[in-house]
PDB file of C-alpha atoms in Angstrom:
ATOM      1  CA  MET A 118       1.985  22.180  -7.185  1.00  0.00           C
ATOM      2  CA  LEU A 119       0.395  19.640  -6.896  1.00  0.00           C
ATOM      3  CA  SER A 120      -2.348  20.568  -7.035  1.00  0.00           C
ATOM      4  CA  GLN A 121      -2.032  21.697 -11.186  1.00  0.00           C
ATOM      5  CA  SER A 122       0.750  19.319 -12.347  1.00  0.00           C
ATOM      6  CA  LEU A 123      -3.105  16.960 -11.150  1.00  0.00           C
ATOM      7  CA  LYS A 124      -4.754  19.019 -12.854  1.00  0.00           C
ATOM      8  CA  LYS A 125      -2.505  18.781 -16.599  1.00  0.00           C
ATOM      9  CA  LEU A 126      -2.863  15.076 -16.604  1.00  0.00           C
ATOM     10  CA  PRO A 127      -5.450  13.311 -19.182  1.00  0.00           C
ATOM     11  CA  GLY A 128      -8.355  12.224 -18.228  1.00  0.00           C
ATOM     12  CA  LEU A 129      -8.750  14.069 -14.684  1.00  0.00           C
ATOM     13  CA  SER A 130     -11.078  16.377 -14.356  1.00  0.00           C
ATOM     14  CA  SER A 131     -10.631  19.671 -11.792  1.00  0.00           C
ATOM     15  CA  GLN A 132     -13.274  19.021 -10.055  1.00  0.00           C
ATOM     16  CA  GLU A 133     -12.218  14.803  -9.448  1.00  0.00           C
ATOM     17  CA  VAL A 134      -8.574  15.971  -8.334  1.00  0.00           C
ATOM     18  CA  ASP A 135     -10.330  18.831  -5.634  1.00  0.00           C
ATOM     19  CA  ILE A 136     -12.968  15.449  -4.851  1.00  0.00           C
ATOM     20  CA  LEU A 137      -8.766  13.683  -4.576  1.00  0.00           C
ATOM     21  CA  ILE A 138      -7.087  16.319  -2.665  1.00  0.00           C
ATOM     22  CA  ASP A 139      -9.570  16.582  -0.066  1.00  0.00           C
ATOM     23  CA  PRO A 140      -8.409  16.070   3.662  1.00  0.00           C
ATOM     24  CA  ALA A 141     -11.564  15.870   4.897  1.00  0.00           C
ATOM     25  CA  ASP A 142     -12.208  12.565   3.371  1.00  0.00           C
ATOM     26  CA  HIS A 143      -9.336  10.665   4.083  1.00  0.00           C
ATOM     27  CA  GLN A 144     -10.058   6.862   5.014  1.00  0.00           C
ATOM     28  CA  ASN A 145     -11.634   6.274   1.634  1.00  0.00           C
ATOM     29  CA  VAL A 146      -8.884   3.269   0.376  1.00  0.00           C
ATOM     30  CA  PRO A 147      -9.516   3.334  -3.868  1.00  0.00           C
ATOM     31  CA  LYS A 148      -9.493   7.254  -3.760  1.00  0.00           C
ATOM     32  CA  VAL A 149      -6.322   6.935  -1.838  1.00  0.00           C
ATOM     33  CA  VAL A 150      -4.919   4.533  -3.995  1.00  0.00           C
ATOM     34  CA  LYS A 151      -5.801   6.634  -7.500  1.00  0.00           C
ATOM     35  CA  LEU A 152      -4.760  10.182  -6.270  1.00  0.00           C
ATOM     36  CA  LEU A 153      -1.038   8.041  -5.162  1.00  0.00           C
ATOM     37  CA  ASN A 154      -0.740   6.568  -8.893  1.00  0.00           C
ATOM     38  CA  ARG A 155      -2.088   9.379 -10.850  1.00  0.00           C
ATOM     39  CA  ILE A 156       1.194  11.335  -8.447  1.00  0.00           C
ATOM     40  CA  SER A 157       3.346   8.913 -10.816  1.00  0.00           C
ATOM     41  CA  ASP A 158       1.981   9.988 -13.546  1.00  0.00           C
ATOM     42  CA  ILE A 159       3.019  13.179 -13.269  1.00  0.00           C
ATOM     43  CA  SER A 160       6.155  12.562 -14.459  1.00  0.00           C
ATOM     44  CA  THR A 161       5.553  12.167 -18.068  1.00  0.00           C
ATOM     45  CA  LEU A 162       4.181  15.350 -17.855  1.00  0.00           C
ATOM     46  CA  PRO A 163       6.162  17.649 -20.631  1.00  0.00           C
ATOM     47  CA  LEU A 164       8.651  20.585 -18.820  1.00  0.00           C
ATOM     48  CA  VAL A 165       8.929  22.767 -21.627  1.00  0.00           C
ATOM     49  CA  SER A 166       6.203  24.992 -20.453  1.00  0.00           C
ATOM     50  CA  LEU A 167       8.019  25.581 -16.815  1.00  0.00           C
ATOM     51  CA  ASN A 168      10.334  28.052 -15.261  1.00  0.00           C
ATOM     52  CA  PRO A 169      13.562  27.218 -13.034  1.00  0.00           C
ATOM     53  CA  ALA A 170      11.495  26.596  -9.895  1.00  0.00           C
ATOM     54  CA  GLN A 171       8.887  24.662 -11.031  1.00  0.00           C
ATOM     55  CA  VAL A 172      11.092  21.774 -13.110  1.00  0.00           C
ATOM     56  CA  LYS A 173      12.435  21.999  -8.981  1.00  0.00           C
ATOM     57  CA  ALA A 174       9.380  21.271  -7.634  1.00  0.00           C
ATOM     58  CA  HIS A 175       8.662  19.343  -9.836  1.00  0.00           C
ATOM     59  CA  ASN A 176      11.475  17.439 -10.170  1.00  0.00           C
ATOM     60  CA  ALA A 177      10.550  16.302  -5.954  1.00  0.00           C
ATOM     61  CA  ILE A 178       6.963  15.552  -7.132  1.00  0.00           C
ATOM     62  CA  VAL A 179       8.573  12.936  -9.175  1.00  0.00           C
ATOM     63  CA  LEU A 180      10.674  11.537  -6.554  1.00  0.00           C
ATOM     64  CA  LEU A 181       7.863  10.862  -4.407  1.00  0.00           C
ATOM     65  CA  GLY A 182       5.686   9.390  -7.175  1.00  0.00           C
ATOM     66  CA  ALA A 183       8.678   6.380  -7.454  1.00  0.00           C
ATOM     67  CA  ILE A 184       8.649   6.142  -4.203  1.00  0.00           C
ATOM     68  CA  LEU A 185       4.815   5.728  -4.081  1.00  0.00           C
ATOM     69  CA  LYS A 186       4.979   3.318  -7.319  1.00  0.00           C
ATOM     70  CA  ALA A 187       7.043   0.858  -5.614  1.00  0.00           C
ATOM     71  CA  LEU A 188       4.877   0.606  -2.331  1.00  0.00           C
ATOM     72  CA  ILE A 189       1.286   0.460  -4.188  1.00  0.00           C
ATOM     73  CA  GLN A 190       2.310  -1.710  -6.437  1.00  0.00           C
ATOM     74  CA  LEU A 191       3.429  -4.753  -4.228  1.00  0.00           C
ATOM     75  CA  PHE A 192      -0.635  -4.953  -3.600  1.00  0.00           C
ATOM     76  CA  THR A 193      -2.387  -3.347  -6.062  1.00  0.00           C
ATOM     77  CA  ASP A 194      -0.135  -4.985  -9.454  1.00  0.00           C
ATOM     78  CA  LEU A 195      -1.726  -9.059  -8.625  1.00  0.00           C
ATOM     79  CA  THR A 196       1.139 -10.594 -11.584  1.00  0.00           C
ATOM     80  CA  MET A 197       4.159  -8.949  -9.688  1.00  0.00           C
ATOM     81  CA  THR A 198       6.383 -12.105  -8.926  1.00  0.00           C
ATOM     82  CA  LEU A 199       8.448 -11.812  -5.139  1.00  0.00           C
ATOM     83  CA  THR A 200      11.231 -11.448  -7.446  1.00  0.00           C
ATOM     84  CA  HIS A 201       9.831  -7.875  -8.424  1.00  0.00           C
ATOM     85  CA  GLN A 202       8.430  -7.321  -4.912  1.00  0.00           C
ATOM     86  CA  LEU A 203      11.913  -7.745  -2.887  1.00  0.00           C
ATOM     87  CA  LYS A 204      13.125  -5.427  -5.909  1.00  0.00           C
ATOM     88  CA  SER A 205      10.676  -2.578  -5.211  1.00  0.00           C
ATOM     89  CA  LEU A 206      10.873  -2.685  -2.220  1.00  0.00           C
ATOM     90  CA  SER A 207      15.357  -2.311  -2.480  1.00  0.00           C
ATOM     91  CA  MET A 208      14.898   0.155  -4.125  1.00  0.00           C
ATOM     92  CA  THR A 209      11.691   2.040  -1.890  1.00  0.00           C
ATOM     93  CA  SER A 210      14.666   1.141   0.548  1.00  0.00           C
ATOM     94  CA  HIS A 211      17.228   3.534  -1.054  1.00  0.00           C
ATOM     95  CA  LEU A 212      15.199   6.504  -2.467  1.00  0.00           C
ATOM     96  CA  CYS A 213      14.043   7.141   1.034  1.00  0.00           C
ATOM     97  CA  LEU A 214      17.386   6.533   3.163  1.00  0.00           C
ATOM     98  CA  ALA A 215      19.034   8.962   0.357  1.00  0.00           C
ATOM     99  CA  GLN A 216      16.120  11.776   0.490  1.00  0.00           C
ATOM    100  CA  MET A 217      16.640  11.580   5.005  1.00  0.00           C
ATOM    101  CA  PHE A 218      20.186  11.694   4.250  1.00  0.00           C
ATOM    102  CA  MET A 219      19.579  14.314   2.115  1.00  0.00           C
ATOM    103  CA  HIS A 220      16.864  16.520   3.801  1.00  0.00           C
ATOM    104  CA  GLY A 221      16.145  14.997   6.932  1.00  0.00           C
ATOM    105  CA  THR A 222      12.414  15.395   8.610  1.00  0.00           C
ATOM    106  CA  ALA A 223      12.086  18.008   6.028  1.00  0.00           C
ATOM    107  CA  PHE A 224      11.388  15.056   3.383  1.00  0.00           C
ATOM    108  CA  ILE A 225       9.455  12.513   5.551  1.00  0.00           C
ATOM    109  CA  SER A 226       8.882  12.254   9.609  1.00  0.00           C
ATOM    110  CA  GLY A 227      11.313  10.297  11.256  1.00  0.00           C
ATOM    111  CA  GLN A 228       8.166   8.138  12.215  1.00  0.00           C
ATOM    112  CA  LEU A 229       6.999   7.381   9.327  1.00  0.00           C
ATOM    113  CA  TYR A 230      10.573   6.725   8.170  1.00  0.00           C
ATOM    114  CA  HIS A 231      10.898   3.808  10.958  1.00  0.00           C
ATOM    115  CA  ASP A 232       7.708   2.698   9.840  1.00  0.00           C
ATOM    116  CA  VAL A 233       8.710   2.506   6.275  1.00  0.00           C
ATOM    117  CA  GLN A 234      12.061   0.676   6.668  1.00  0.00           C
ATOM    118  CA  ALA A 235      11.228  -1.825   9.846  1.00  0.00           C
ATOM    119  CA  MET A 236       8.805  -2.737   7.210  1.00  0.00           C
ATOM    120  CA  ILE A 237      10.512  -4.184   4.256  1.00  0.00           C
ATOM    121  CA  LYS A 238      12.823  -5.166   7.063  1.00  0.00           C
ATOM    122  CA  ASN A 239      10.355  -7.325   7.687  1.00  0.00           C
ATOM    123  CA  VAL A 240       9.105  -8.261   4.633  1.00  0.00           C
ATOM    124  CA  PHE A 241      12.741  -9.655   3.561  1.00  0.00           C
ATOM    125  CA  PHE A 242      13.524 -11.098   7.635  1.00  0.00           C
ATOM    126  CA  CYS A 243      10.344 -13.255   6.533  1.00  0.00           C
ATOM    127  CA  VAL A 244      11.537 -14.139   2.931  1.00  0.00           C
ATOM    128  CA  ALA A 245      14.538 -15.040   4.492  1.00  0.00           C
ATOM    129  CA  LYS A 246      13.324 -17.842   6.759  1.00  0.00           C
ATOM    130  CA  GLN A 247      10.569 -18.745   5.237  1.00  0.00           C
ATOM    131  CA  CYS A 248      13.931 -19.905   2.163  1.00  0.00           C
ATOM    132  CA  LEU A 249      14.846 -21.852   5.223  1.00  0.00           C
ATOM    133  CA  LEU A 250      11.637 -23.133   6.077  1.00  0.00           C
ATOM    134  CA  ASN A 251       9.838 -24.736   2.622  1.00  0.00           C
ATOM    135  CA  PRO A 252      11.542 -23.298   0.000  1.00  0.00           C
ATOM    136  CA  LEU A 253       8.725 -24.657  -2.104  1.00  0.00           C
ATOM    137  CA  SER A 254       6.044 -22.981  -0.437  1.00  0.00           C
ATOM    138  CA  GLY A 255       4.761 -19.520  -1.448  1.00  0.00           C
ATOM    139  CA  PHE A 256       4.915 -16.016   0.529  1.00  0.00           C
ATOM    140  CA  TYR A 257       2.740 -13.462   0.290  1.00  0.00           C
ATOM    141  CA  LEU A 258       2.892 -10.133   0.953  1.00  0.00           C
ATOM    142  CA  CYS A 259      -0.457  -9.109   1.362  1.00  0.00           C
ATOM    143  CA  GLN A 260      -0.015 -10.901   4.214  1.00  0.00           C
ATOM    144  CA  VAL A 261       2.371  -9.349   5.959  1.00  0.00           C
ATOM    145  CA  GLY A 262       0.281  -6.144   8.280  1.00  0.00           C
ATOM    146  CA  ASP A 263      -2.510  -6.045  10.129  1.00  0.00           C
ATOM    147  CA  ASP A 264      -6.018  -7.189   7.803  1.00  0.00           C
ATOM    148  CA  ARG A 265      -7.443  -9.324   9.359  1.00  0.00           C
ATOM    149  CA  LEU A 266      -7.224  -7.476  12.647  1.00  0.00           C
ATOM    150  CA  GLU A 267      -8.973  -4.849  10.486  1.00  0.00           C
ATOM    151  CA  ASN A 268     -11.937  -6.946   9.728  1.00  0.00           C
ATOM    152  CA  VAL A 269     -12.790  -8.103  13.418  1.00  0.00           C
ATOM    153  CA  PHE A 270     -12.242  -4.159  14.500  1.00  0.00           C
ATOM    154  CA  GLY A 271     -14.438  -3.315  12.435  1.00  0.00           C
ATOM    155  CA  THR A 272     -16.979  -5.782  12.624  1.00  0.00           C
ATOM    156  CA  VAL A 273     -16.759  -5.435  16.680  1.00  0.00           C
ATOM    157  CA  CYS A 274     -16.838  -1.413  16.735  1.00  0.00           C
ATOM    158  CA  THR A 275     -20.598  -2.329  14.184  1.00  0.00           C
ATOM    159  CA  LEU A 276     -21.885  -4.602  16.326  1.00  0.00           C
ATOM    160  CA  THR A 277     -24.104  -2.089  18.058  1.00  0.00           C
ATOM    161  CA  HIS A 278     -24.952   1.170  18.376  1.00  0.00           C
ATOM    162  CA  ASP A 279     -22.505   1.752  22.176  1.00  0.00           C
ATOM    163  CA  ARG A 280     -18.620   1.969  20.321  1.00  0.00           C
ATOM    164  CA  ASN A 281     -17.979   3.127  24.469  1.00  0.00           C
ATOM    165  CA  VAL A 282     -17.495  -0.981  25.567  1.00  0.00           C
ATOM    166  CA  ASP A 283     -16.399  -2.261  29.445  1.00  0.00           C
ATOM    167  CA  ALA A 284     -14.273  -5.160  29.455  1.00  0.00           C
ATOM    168  CA  LEU A 285     -17.066  -7.662  29.398  1.00  0.00           C
ATOM    169  CA  GLN A 286     -18.755  -6.275  26.898  1.00  0.00           C
ATOM    170  CA  LEU A 287     -15.758  -6.507  24.589  1.00  0.00           C
ATOM    171  CA  SER A 288     -15.512 -10.148  25.204  1.00  0.00           C
ATOM    172  CA  ASP A 289     -18.871 -10.377  24.039  1.00  0.00           C
ATOM    173  CA  HIS A 290     -18.541  -8.618  20.611  1.00  0.00           C
ATOM    174  CA  LEU A 291     -15.150 -10.612  20.505  1.00  0.00           C
ATOM    175  CA  ALA A 292     -16.266 -13.732  20.825  1.00  0.00           C
ATOM    176  CA  ALA A 293     -19.342 -12.123  18.080  1.00  0.00           C
ATOM    177  CA  ALA A 294     -16.942 -10.939  15.602  1.00  0.00           C
ATOM    178  CA  GLY A 295     -15.354 -14.733  15.159  1.00  0.00           C
ATOM    179  CA  GLU A 296     -18.677 -16.313  14.894  1.00  0.00           C
ATOM    180  CA  ILE A 297     -19.315 -13.892  12.025  1.00  0.00           C
ATOM    181  CA  THR A 298     -16.023 -14.293  10.388  1.00  0.00           C
ATOM    182  CA  SER A 299     -16.104 -17.647  10.992  1.00  0.00           C
ATOM    183  CA  ILE A 300     -19.853 -17.747   8.848  1.00  0.00           C
ATOM    184  CA  LEU A 301     -18.194 -15.571   5.944  1.00  0.00           C
ATOM    185  CA  SER A 302     -14.977 -17.684   5.873  1.00  0.00           C
ATOM    186  CA  GLU A 303     -17.367 -20.561   4.837  1.00  0.00           C
ATOM    187  CA  HIS A 304     -19.647 -18.745   2.937  1.00  0.00           C
ATOM    188  CA  PRO A 305     -17.786 -15.341   1.697  1.00  0.00           C
ATOM    189  CA  GLU A 306     -20.605 -14.544  -1.344  1.00  0.00           C
ATOM    190  CA  TRP A 307     -22.921 -12.997   1.800  1.00  0.00           C
ATOM    191  CA  ASP A 308     -20.454 -10.409   2.414  1.00  0.00           C
ATOM    192  CA  ARG A 309     -20.458  -7.490   0.466  1.00  0.00           C
ATOM    193  CA  GLY A 310     -17.099  -6.368   2.130  1.00  0.00           C
ATOM    194  CA  HIS A 311     -16.820  -1.993   2.500  1.00  0.00           C
ATOM    195  CA  ARG A 312     -17.163   0.261  -0.433  1.00  0.00           C
ATOM    196  CA  ARG A 313     -14.281   2.297   1.495  1.00  0.00           C
ATOM    197  CA  LEU A 314     -11.774  -0.709   1.439  1.00  0.00           C
ATOM    198  CA  LYS A 315     -12.697  -1.929  -2.156  1.00  0.00           C
ATOM    199  CA  LEU A 316     -11.321  -1.580  -5.562  1.00  0.00           C
ATOM    200  CA  GLU A 317     -11.879  -2.773  -8.598  1.00  0.00           C
ATOM    201  CA  GLY A 318     -10.447  -2.301 -12.206  1.00  0.00           C
ATOM    202  CA  ALA A 319      -6.846  -0.791 -12.840  1.00  0.00           C
ATOM    203  CA  ASP A 320      -6.492   0.813  -9.270  1.00  0.00           C
ATOM    204  CA  GLY A 321      -5.946  -2.536  -8.137  1.00  0.00           C
ATOM    205  CA  VAL A 322      -7.603  -4.930  -5.225  1.00  0.00           C
ATOM    206  CA  ASP A 323      -7.890  -4.107  -1.456  1.00  0.00           C
ATOM    207  CA  HIS A 324      -7.536  -6.799   0.219  1.00  0.00           C
ATOM    208  CA  VAL A 325      -6.565  -9.728  -1.515  1.00  0.00           C
ATOM    209  CA  ASN A 326      -6.307 -12.752  -0.477  1.00  0.00           C
ATOM    210  CA  PRO A 327      -3.209 -15.902  -1.659  1.00  0.00           C
ATOM    211  CA  ALA A 328      -5.977 -17.319  -4.100  1.00  0.00           C
ATOM    212  CA  SER A 329      -5.955 -14.151  -5.780  1.00  0.00           C
ATOM    213  CA  TRP A 330      -2.658 -13.467  -6.000  1.00  0.00           C
ATOM    214  CA  LYS A 331      -0.444 -14.467 -10.359  1.00  0.00           C
ATOM    215  CA  GLY A 332       2.358 -13.902 -10.007  1.00  0.00           C
ATOM    216  CA  ASP A 333       5.418 -16.151  -8.935  1.00  0.00           C
ATOM    217  CA  VAL A 334       5.671 -16.018  -5.353  1.00  0.00           C
ATOM    218  CA  ILE A 335       7.822 -19.190  -4.885  1.00  0.00           C
ATOM    219  CA  THR A 336      10.775 -18.469  -2.844  1.00  0.00           C
ATOM    220  CA  GLY A 337      13.010 -21.425  -3.417  1.00  0.00           C
ATOM    221  CA  ASN A 338      12.830 -18.653  -6.791  1.00  0.00           C
ATOM    222  CA  VAL A 339      14.419 -15.596  -5.528  1.00  0.00           C
ATOM    223  CA  SER A 340      18.404 -14.585  -4.701  1.00  0.00           C
ATOM    224  CA  ILE A 341      17.584 -12.596  -1.612  1.00  0.00           C
ATOM    225  CA  GLN A 342      20.742 -10.421  -2.322  1.00  0.00           C
ATOM    226  CA  HIS A 343      19.985 -10.333  -6.504  1.00  0.00           C
ATOM    227  CA  CYS A 344      17.417  -8.454  -5.390  1.00  0.00           C
ATOM    228  CA  TRP A 345      18.596  -6.257  -2.568  1.00  0.00           C
ATOM    229  CA  ASP A 346      21.421  -5.251  -5.258  1.00  0.00           C
ATOM    230  CA  LYS A 347      18.836  -4.286  -8.376  1.00  0.00           C
ATOM    231  CA  GLY A 348      17.498  -2.189  -6.150  1.00  0.00           C
ATOM    232  CA  ARG A 349      20.275   0.657  -5.512  1.00  0.00           C
TER     233      ARG A 349
END
């Protein structure tokens, strides 16, 4: 049903859909983000030609698309304000809670549900703490993650062809990775990046940084309770 719905979207051929849903290429970040965004576009398709069973499946996909869009936009829409980000997170939390209550682990696994809710709770707590520490400072959601750790891990794994290292070799590799990271931070034009982690154009930007964010993210301009209530 998902594949059939995607093929009905304008601008997607059958071959492109098959490439997007290829389970063998699950590390391609641009492709995954494009797939998730296109799933949210299924809500624009007409229901006239669908039978009752197909309408039920369509509505389930639309709900999934709404949840995915609410999460993806947080990191790909550089114009989102912190207020809109928190509202979107609140909506995601309530939608996941409702579906988990109604369908249990048939909706998503317990581990994934816990990870999503823990991530949302962590963001709200971090914003609240930042408001107390310095309400005039910005809070960048792109920094609430392990992006820098991912980059260091990637550098360590690609320093040599031998990926099985002992403790001494690992310490040497980490030291070298630290020097590489320091050099590239001073000369970002030398860093070509990673093809599978690079998003451009309408799909947004992966591995964004505070300098690239355009929306208002000043914590003092946010009402946490208002954002949480509006997301219901």
